[in-house]
mmCIF file as gemmi writes it, N, C-alpha and C atoms, coordinates in Angstrom:
data_model
loop_
_atom_site.group_PDB
_atom_site.id
_atom_site.type_symbol
_atom_site.label_atom_id
_atom_site.label_alt_id
_atom_site.label_comp_id
_atom_site.label_asym_id
_atom_site.label_entity_id
_atom_site.label_seq_id
_atom_site.pdbx_PDB_ins_code
_atom_site.Cartn_x
_atom_site.Cartn_y
_atom_site.Cartn_z
_atom_site.occupancy
_atom_site.B_iso_or_equiv
_atom_site.pdbx_formal_charge
_atom_site.auth_seq_id
_atom_site.auth_asym_id
_atom_site.pdbx_PDB_model_num
ATOM 1 N N . MET Axp A 1 ? 248.094 268.335 196.845 1 0 ? 1 A 1
ATOM 2 C CA . MET Axp A 1 ? 249.24 269.317 196.878 1 0 ? 1 A 1
ATOM 3 C C . MET Axp A 1 ? 249.354 269.804 198.338 1 0 ? 1 A 1
ATOM 4 N N . ASP Axp A 2 ? 248.196 270.152 198.944 1 0 ? 2 A 1
ATOM 5 C CA . ASP Axp A 2 ? 248.095 270.667 200.304 1 0 ? 2 A 1
ATOM 6 C C . ASP Axp A 2 ? 248.881 269.705 201.249 1 0 ? 2 A 1
ATOM 7 N N . PHE Axp A 3 ? 248.584 268.368 201.186 1 0 ? 3 A 1
ATOM 8 C CA . PHE Axp A 3 ? 249.203 267.508 202.054 1 0 ? 3 A 1
ATOM 9 C C . PHE Axp A 3 ? 250.827 267.587 201.929 1 0 ? 3 A 1
ATOM 10 N N . LEU Axp A 4 ? 251.308 267.715 200.77 1 0 ? 4 A 1
ATOM 11 C CA . LEU Axp A 4 ? 252.705 267.902 200.543 1 0 ? 4 A 1
ATOM 12 C C . LEU Axp A 4 ? 253.328 269.23 200.961 1 0 ? 4 A 1
ATOM 13 N N . LYS Axp A 5 ? 252.518 270.309 200.838 1 0 ? 5 A 1
ATOM 14 C CA . LYS Axp A 5 ? 253.031 271.644 201.322 1 0 ? 5 A 1
ATOM 15 C C . LYS Axp A 5 ? 252.994 271.813 202.775 1 0 ? 5 A 1
ATOM 16 N N . GLY Axp A 6 ? 252.034 271.03 203.566 1 0 ? 6 A 1
ATOM 17 C CA . GLY Axp A 6 ? 251.786 271.29 204.933 1 0 ? 6 A 1
ATOM 18 C C . GLY Axp A 6 ? 253.027 270.699 205.76 1 0 ? 6 A 1
ATOM 19 N N . PRO Axp A 7 ? 252.737 270.567 207.013 1 0 ? 7 A 1
ATOM 20 C CA . PRO Axp A 7 ? 253.66 269.979 207.98 1 0 ? 7 A 1
ATOM 21 C C . PRO Axp A 7 ? 253.556 268.459 208.086 1 0 ? 7 A 1
ATOM 22 N N . ASN Axp A 8 ? 252.874 267.796 207.131 1 0 ? 8 A 1
ATOM 23 C CA . ASN Axp A 8 ? 252.804 266.366 207.108 1 0 ? 8 A 1
ATOM 24 C C . ASN Axp A 8 ? 254.103 265.789 206.444 1 0 ? 8 A 1
ATOM 25 N N . THR Axp A 9 ? 254.23 264.552 206.905 1 0 ? 9 A 1
ATOM 26 C CA . THR Axp A 9 ? 255.419 263.789 206.19 1 0 ? 9 A 1
ATOM 27 C C . THR Axp A 9 ? 254.868 262.393 205.829 1 0 ? 9 A 1
ATOM 28 N N . VAL Axp A 10 ? 255.544 261.749 204.921 1 0 ? 10 A 1
ATOM 29 C CA . VAL Axp A 10 ? 255.221 260.401 204.675 1 0 ? 10 A 1
ATOM 30 C C . VAL Axp A 10 ? 256.399 259.653 204.856 1 0 ? 10 A 1
ATOM 31 N N . LYS Axp A 11 ? 256.207 258.426 205.751 1 0 ? 11 A 1
ATOM 32 C CA . LYS Axp A 11 ? 257.432 257.664 206.206 1 0 ? 11 A 1
ATOM 33 C C . LYS Axp A 11 ? 257.117 256.246 205.809 1 0 ? 11 A 1
ATOM 34 N N . GLY Axp A 12 ? 258.124 255.473 205.727 1 0 ? 12 A 1
ATOM 35 C CA . GLY Axp A 12 ? 258.039 254.01 205.386 1 0 ? 12 A 1
ATOM 36 C C . GLY Axp A 12 ? 259.308 253.432 205.924 1 0 ? 12 A 1
ATOM 37 N N . THR Axp A 13 ? 259.259 252.166 205.814 1 0 ? 13 A 1
ATOM 38 C CA . THR Axp A 13 ? 260.362 251.31 206.125 1 0 ? 13 A 1
ATOM 39 C C . THR Axp A 13 ? 260.879 250.507 204.9 1 0 ? 13 A 1
ATOM 40 N N . PHE Axp A 14 ? 262.14 250.339 204.813 1 0 ? 14 A 1
ATOM 41 C CA . PHE Axp A 14 ? 262.741 249.447 203.792 1 0 ? 14 A 1
ATOM 42 C C . PHE Axp A 14 ? 263.286 248.224 204.503 1 0 ? 14 A 1
ATOM 43 N N . THR Axp A 15 ? 262.588 247.238 204.221 1 0 ? 15 A 1
ATOM 44 C CA . THR Axp A 15 ? 263.131 245.878 204.856 1 0 ? 15 A 1
ATOM 45 C C . THR Axp A 15 ? 263.558 244.988 203.787 1 0 ? 15 A 1
ATOM 46 N N . GLY Axp A 16 ? 264.801 244.578 203.813 1 0 ? 16 A 1
ATOM 47 C CA . GLY Axp A 16 ? 265.222 243.645 202.901 1 0 ? 16 A 1
ATOM 48 C C . GLY Axp A 16 ? 265.756 244.246 201.576 1 0 ? 16 A 1
ATOM 49 N N . GLY Axp A 17 ? 266.66 243.591 200.91 1 0 ? 17 A 1
ATOM 50 C CA . GLY Axp A 17 ? 267.112 243.94 199.69 1 0 ? 17 A 1
ATOM 51 C C . GLY Axp A 17 ? 266.275 243.372 198.548 1 0 ? 17 A 1
ATOM 52 N N . ALA Axp A 18 ? 266.782 243.565 197.24 1 0 ? 18 A 1
ATOM 53 C CA . ALA Axp A 18 ? 266.24 243.253 196.077 1 0 ? 18 A 1
ATOM 54 C C . ALA Axp A 18 ? 265.946 241.704 196.159 1 0 ? 18 A 1
ATOM 55 N N . LYS Axp A 19 ? 266.815 240.821 196.539 1 0 ? 19 A 1
ATOM 56 C CA . LYS Axp A 19 ? 266.714 239.393 196.523 1 0 ? 19 A 1
ATOM 57 C C . LYS Axp A 19 ? 265.439 239.093 197.5 1 0 ? 19 A 1
ATOM 58 N N . GLU Axp A 20 ? 265.501 239.688 198.625 1 0 ? 20 A 1
ATOM 59 C CA . GLU Axp A 20 ? 264.504 239.272 199.709 1 0 ? 20 A 1
ATOM 60 C C . GLU Axp A 20 ? 263.111 239.758 199.162 1 0 ? 20 A 1
ATOM 61 N N . ILE Axp A 21 ? 263.017 240.929 198.649 1 0 ? 21 A 1
ATOM 62 C CA . ILE Axp A 21 ? 261.731 241.341 198.034 1 0 ? 21 A 1
ATOM 63 C C . ILE Axp A 21 ? 261.254 240.413 196.936 1 0 ? 21 A 1
ATOM 64 N N . GLN Axp A 22 ? 262.2 240.052 196.019 1 0 ? 22 A 1
ATOM 65 C CA . GLN Axp A 22 ? 261.791 239.14 194.96 1 0 ? 22 A 1
ATOM 66 C C . GLN Axp A 22 ? 261.188 237.923 195.584 1 0 ? 22 A 1
ATOM 67 N N . ALA Axp A 23 ? 261.924 237.26 196.503 1 0 ? 23 A 1
ATOM 68 C CA . ALA Axp A 23 ? 261.465 235.941 197.159 1 0 ? 23 A 1
ATOM 69 C C . ALA Axp A 23 ? 260.127 236.086 197.804 1 0 ? 23 A 1
ATOM 70 N N . THR Axp A 24 ? 259.831 237.318 198.377 1 0 ? 24 A 1
ATOM 71 C CA . THR Axp A 24 ? 258.536 237.574 198.96 1 0 ? 24 A 1
ATOM 72 C C . THR Axp A 24 ? 257.498 237.65 197.864 1 0 ? 24 A 1
ATOM 73 N N . ILE Axp A 25 ? 257.815 238.22 196.767 1 0 ? 25 A 1
ATOM 74 C CA . ILE Axp A 25 ? 256.813 238.334 195.655 1 0 ? 25 A 1
ATOM 75 C C . ILE Axp A 25 ? 256.582 236.936 195.112 1 0 ? 25 A 1
ATOM 76 N N . ASN Axp A 26 ? 257.581 236.222 194.796 1 0 ? 26 A 1
ATOM 77 C CA . ASN Axp A 26 ? 257.477 234.82 194.355 1 0 ? 26 A 1
ATOM 78 C C . ASN Axp A 26 ? 256.686 234.021 195.276 1 0 ? 26 A 1
ATOM 79 N N . PHE Axp A 27 ? 256.844 234.086 196.576 1 0 ? 27 A 1
ATOM 80 C CA . PHE Axp A 27 ? 256.169 233.406 197.506 1 0 ? 27 A 1
ATOM 81 C C . PHE Axp A 27 ? 254.586 233.693 197.528 1 0 ? 27 A 1
ATOM 82 N N . SER Axp A 28 ? 254.349 234.995 197.387 1 0 ? 28 A 1
ATOM 83 C CA . SER Axp A 28 ? 252.881 235.463 197.315 1 0 ? 28 A 1
ATOM 84 C C . SER Axp A 28 ? 252.246 234.905 195.991 1 0 ? 28 A 1
ATOM 85 N N . VAL Axp A 29 ? 252.944 234.89 194.863 1 0 ? 29 A 1
ATOM 86 C CA . VAL Axp A 29 ? 252.307 234.472 193.728 1 0 ? 29 A 1
ATOM 87 C C . VAL Axp A 29 ? 252.088 233.012 193.787 1 0 ? 29 A 1
ATOM 88 N N . LEU Axp A 30 ? 253.079 232.285 194.244 1 0 ? 30 A 1
ATOM 89 C CA . LEU Axp A 30 ? 252.977 230.729 194.263 1 0 ? 30 A 1
ATOM 90 C C . LEU Axp A 30 ? 251.835 230.359 195.334 1 0 ? 30 A 1
ATOM 91 N N . THR Axp A 31 ? 251.701 230.886 196.305 1 0 ? 31 A 1
ATOM 92 C CA . THR Axp A 31 ? 250.63 230.729 197.457 1 0 ? 31 A 1
ATOM 93 C C . THR Axp A 31 ? 249.377 231.451 197.23 1 0 ? 31 A 1
ATOM 94 N N . ASP Axp A 32 ? 249.184 232.347 196.168 1 0 ? 32 A 1
ATOM 95 C CA . ASP Axp A 32 ? 248.082 233.179 196.087 1 0 ? 32 A 1
ATOM 96 C C . ASP Axp A 32 ? 247.708 234.001 197.361 1 0 ? 32 A 1
ATOM 97 N N . THR Axp A 33 ? 248.781 234.488 197.887 1 0 ? 33 A 1
ATOM 98 C CA . THR Axp A 33 ? 248.593 235.262 199.16 1 0 ? 33 A 1
ATOM 99 C C . THR Axp A 33 ? 248.427 236.805 198.776 1 0 ? 33 A 1
ATOM 100 N N . ARG Axp A 34 ? 247.421 237.456 199.342 1 0 ? 34 A 1
ATOM 101 C CA . ARG Axp A 34 ? 247.141 238.712 199.058 1 0 ? 34 A 1
ATOM 102 C C . ARG Axp A 34 ? 247.044 239.591 200.319 1 0 ? 34 A 1
ATOM 103 N N . PRO Axp A 35 ? 247.618 240.863 200.219 1 0 ? 35 A 1
ATOM 104 C CA . PRO Axp A 35 ? 247.541 241.593 201.529 1 0 ? 35 A 1
ATOM 105 C C . PRO Axp A 35 ? 246.198 242 201.851 1 0 ? 35 A 1
ATOM 106 N N . MET Axp A 36 ? 245.912 242.17 203.179 1 0 ? 36 A 1
ATOM 107 C CA . MET Axp A 36 ? 244.58 242.793 203.688 1 0 ? 36 A 1
ATOM 108 C C . MET Axp A 36 ? 244.687 244.096 203.921 1 0 ? 36 A 1
ATOM 109 N N . ILE Axp A 37 ? 244.141 245.003 203.182 1 0 ? 37 A 1
ATOM 110 C CA . ILE Axp A 37 ? 244.288 246.397 203.268 1 0 ? 37 A 1
ATOM 111 C C . ILE Axp A 37 ? 242.943 247.21 203.425 1 0 ? 37 A 1
ATOM 112 N N . GLU Axp A 38 ? 243.102 248.499 203.94 1 0 ? 38 A 1
ATOM 113 C CA . GLU Axp A 38 ? 241.988 249.381 203.958 1 0 ? 38 A 1
ATOM 114 C C . GLU Axp A 38 ? 242.398 250.542 203.204 1 0 ? 38 A 1
ATOM 115 N N . THR Axp A 39 ? 241.619 250.881 202.164 1 0 ? 39 A 1
ATOM 116 C CA . THR Axp A 39 ? 242.169 251.975 201.149 1 0 ? 39 A 1
ATOM 117 C C . THR Axp A 39 ? 241.376 253.175 201.571 1 0 ? 39 A 1
ATOM 118 N N . PHE Axp A 40 ? 242.087 254.393 201.253 1 0 ? 40 A 1
ATOM 119 C CA . PHE Axp A 40 ? 241.585 255.723 201.457 1 0 ? 40 A 1
ATOM 120 C C . PHE Axp A 40 ? 241.861 256.508 200.322 1 0 ? 40 A 1
ATOM 121 N N . PRO Axp A 41 ? 241.072 257.385 199.757 1 0 ? 41 A 1
ATOM 122 C CA . PRO Axp A 41 ? 241.373 258.303 198.682 1 0 ? 41 A 1
ATOM 123 C C . PRO Axp A 41 ? 242.304 259.329 199.246 1 0 ? 41 A 1
ATOM 124 N N . LEU Axp A 42 ? 243.138 259.933 198.394 1 0 ? 42 A 1
ATOM 125 C CA . LEU Axp A 42 ? 244.088 260.895 198.846 1 0 ? 42 A 1
ATOM 126 C C . LEU Axp A 42 ? 243.504 261.993 199.723 1 0 ? 42 A 1
ATOM 127 N N . ASP Axp A 43 ? 242.327 262.51 199.346 1 0 ? 43 A 1
ATOM 128 C CA . ASP Axp A 43 ? 241.783 263.558 200.063 1 0 ? 43 A 1
ATOM 129 C C . ASP Axp A 43 ? 241.399 263.05 201.577 1 0 ? 43 A 1
ATOM 130 N N . ARG Axp A 44 ? 241.445 261.834 201.956 1 0 ? 44 A 1
ATOM 131 C CA . ARG Axp A 44 ? 241.224 261.435 203.199 1 0 ? 44 A 1
ATOM 132 C C . ARG Axp A 44 ? 242.53 261.028 203.946 1 0 ? 44 A 1
ATOM 133 N N . ALA Axp A 45 ? 243.709 261.446 203.434 1 0 ? 45 A 1
ATOM 134 C CA . ALA Axp A 45 ? 245 261.062 203.984 1 0 ? 45 A 1
ATOM 135 C C . ALA Axp A 45 ? 245.042 261.313 205.446 1 0 ? 45 A 1
ATOM 136 N N . SER Axp A 46 ? 244.496 262.483 205.813 1 0 ? 46 A 1
ATOM 137 C CA . SER Axp A 46 ? 244.552 262.855 207.185 1 0 ? 46 A 1
ATOM 138 C C . SER Axp A 46 ? 243.915 261.788 208.242 1 0 ? 46 A 1
ATOM 139 N N . GLU Axp A 47 ? 242.73 261.449 207.606 1 0 ? 47 A 1
ATOM 140 C CA . GLU Axp A 47 ? 241.89 260.396 208.408 1 0 ? 47 A 1
ATOM 141 C C . GLU Axp A 47 ? 242.676 259.05 208.454 1 0 ? 47 A 1
ATOM 142 N N . ALA Axp A 48 ? 243.151 258.731 207.493 1 0 ? 48 A 1
ATOM 143 C CA . ALA Axp A 48 ? 244.017 257.549 207.315 1 0 ? 48 A 1
ATOM 144 C C . ALA Axp A 48 ? 245.173 257.572 208.316 1 0 ? 48 A 1
ATOM 145 N N . TYR Axp A 49 ? 245.899 258.59 208.439 1 0 ? 49 A 1
ATOM 146 C CA . TYR Axp A 49 ? 246.925 258.694 209.285 1 0 ? 49 A 1
ATOM 147 C C . TYR Axp A 49 ? 246.469 258.674 210.814 1 0 ? 49 A 1
ATOM 148 N N . ASP Axp A 50 ? 245.323 259.444 211.087 1 0 ? 50 A 1
ATOM 149 C CA . ASP Axp A 50 ? 244.862 259.464 212.354 1 0 ? 50 A 1
ATOM 150 C C . ASP Axp A 50 ? 244.412 258.008 212.846 1 0 ? 50 A 1
ATOM 151 N N . LYS Axp A 51 ? 243.811 257.241 211.989 1 0 ? 51 A 1
ATOM 152 C CA . LYS Axp A 51 ? 243.338 255.948 212.206 1 0 ? 51 A 1
ATOM 153 C C . LYS Axp A 51 ? 244.587 255.022 212.494 1 0 ? 51 A 1
ATOM 154 N N . MET Axp A 52 ? 245.592 255.224 211.691 1 0 ? 52 A 1
ATOM 155 C CA . MET Axp A 52 ? 246.849 254.279 211.744 1 0 ? 52 A 1
ATOM 156 C C . MET Axp A 52 ? 247.572 254.695 213.09 1 0 ? 52 A 1
ATOM 157 N N . MET Axp A 53 ? 247.688 255.884 213.463 1 0 ? 53 A 1
ATOM 158 C CA . MET Axp A 53 ? 248.282 256.375 214.74 1 0 ? 53 A 1
ATOM 159 C C . MET Axp A 53 ? 247.527 255.96 215.924 1 0 ? 53 A 1
ATOM 160 N N . SER Axp A 54 ? 246.179 255.702 215.861 1 0 ? 54 A 1
ATOM 161 C CA . SER Axp A 54 ? 245.58 255.321 216.891 1 0 ? 54 A 1
ATOM 162 C C . SER Axp A 54 ? 245.102 253.736 217 1 0 ? 54 A 1
ATOM 163 N N . ALA Axp A 55 ? 245.742 253.197 215.937 1 0 ? 55 A 1
ATOM 164 C CA . ALA Axp A 55 ? 245.714 251.645 215.877 1 0 ? 55 A 1
ATOM 165 C C . ALA Axp A 55 ? 244.194 251.154 215.646 1 0 ? 55 A 1
ATOM 166 N N . SER Axp A 56 ? 243.488 252.017 214.92 1 0 ? 56 A 1
ATOM 167 C CA . SER Axp A 56 ? 242.083 251.723 214.739 1 0 ? 56 A 1
ATOM 168 C C . SER Axp A 56 ? 241.834 251.406 213.286 1 0 ? 56 A 1
ATOM 169 N N . THR Axp A 57 ? 242.783 251.416 212.443 1 0 ? 57 A 1
ATOM 170 C CA . THR Axp A 57 ? 242.544 251.012 211.13 1 0 ? 57 A 1
ATOM 171 C C . THR Axp A 57 ? 242.485 249.356 210.981 1 0 ? 57 A 1
ATOM 172 N N . ARG Axp A 58 ? 241.798 248.861 210.034 1 0 ? 58 A 1
ATOM 173 C CA . ARG Axp A 58 ? 241.921 247.472 209.987 1 0 ? 58 A 1
ATOM 174 C C . ARG Axp A 58 ? 242.97 247.159 208.963 1 0 ? 58 A 1
ATOM 175 N N . PHE Axp A 59 ? 243.816 246.271 209.259 1 0 ? 59 A 1
ATOM 176 C CA . PHE Axp A 59 ? 244.928 245.82 208.307 1 0 ? 59 A 1
ATOM 177 C C . PHE Axp A 59 ? 245.926 246.973 208.178 1 0 ? 59 A 1
ATOM 178 N N . ARG Axp A 60 ? 246.254 247.203 206.743 1 0 ? 60 A 1
ATOM 179 C CA . ARG Axp A 60 ? 247.198 248.227 206.399 1 0 ? 60 A 1
ATOM 180 C C . ARG Axp A 60 ? 246.414 249.333 205.898 1 0 ? 60 A 1
ATOM 181 N N . ALA Axp A 61 ? 246.764 250.66 206.102 1 0 ? 61 A 1
ATOM 182 C CA . ALA Axp A 61 ? 246.059 251.799 205.601 1 0 ? 61 A 1
ATOM 183 C C . ALA Axp A 61 ? 246.879 252.066 204.232 1 0 ? 61 A 1
ATOM 184 N N . VAL Axp A 62 ? 246.15 252.153 203.204 1 0 ? 62 A 1
ATOM 185 C CA . VAL Axp A 62 ? 246.785 252.481 201.803 1 0 ? 62 A 1
ATOM 186 C C . VAL Axp A 62 ? 246.089 253.637 201.216 1 0 ? 62 A 1
ATOM 187 N N . LEU Axp A 63 ? 246.793 254.597 200.829 1 0 ? 63 A 1
ATOM 188 C CA . LEU Axp A 63 ? 246.301 255.867 200.059 1 0 ? 63 A 1
ATOM 189 C C . LEU Axp A 63 ? 246.111 255.431 198.456 1 0 ? 63 A 1
ATOM 190 N N . ASN Axp A 64 ? 245.087 255.583 198.056 1 0 ? 64 A 1
ATOM 191 C CA . ASN Axp A 64 ? 244.685 255.448 196.539 1 0 ? 64 A 1
ATOM 192 C C . ASN Axp A 64 ? 244.735 256.801 195.866 1 0 ? 64 A 1
ATOM 193 N N . ILE Axp A 65 ? 245.706 257.053 195.1 1 0 ? 65 A 1
ATOM 194 C CA . ILE Axp A 65 ? 245.826 258.302 194.55 1 0 ? 65 A 1
ATOM 195 C C . ILE Axp A 65 ? 245.054 258.528 193.093 1 0 ? 65 A 1
ATOM 196 N N . SER Axp A 66 ? 244.397 257.412 192.764 1 0 ? 66 A 1
ATOM 197 C CA . SER Axp A 66 ? 243.523 257.423 191.491 1 0 ? 66 A 1
ATOM 198 C C . SER Axp A 66 ? 242.184 257.745 191.836 1 0 ? 66 A 1
ATOM 199 N N . GLU Axp A 67 ? 241.739 257.732 192.949 1 0 ? 67 A 1
ATOM 200 C CA . GLU Axp A 67 ? 240.252 257.948 193.269 1 0 ? 67 A 1
ATOM 201 C C . GLU Axp A 67 ? 240.035 259.502 193.317 1 0 ? 67 A 1
């Protein structure tokens, strides 16, 4: 909750519509393609953001809210 109440923001991009997203998912299933990610528990969101902004995270930084 502190993350949401503070000056932080969560941003993302929306690329493609439903048809493009479905085609991408179908392709990943057919080719067994999986994303390469680095996960962070929510309490380390600030660290994940800092690593992302400094381009020092490996692959994609993903927050895991269930940890």
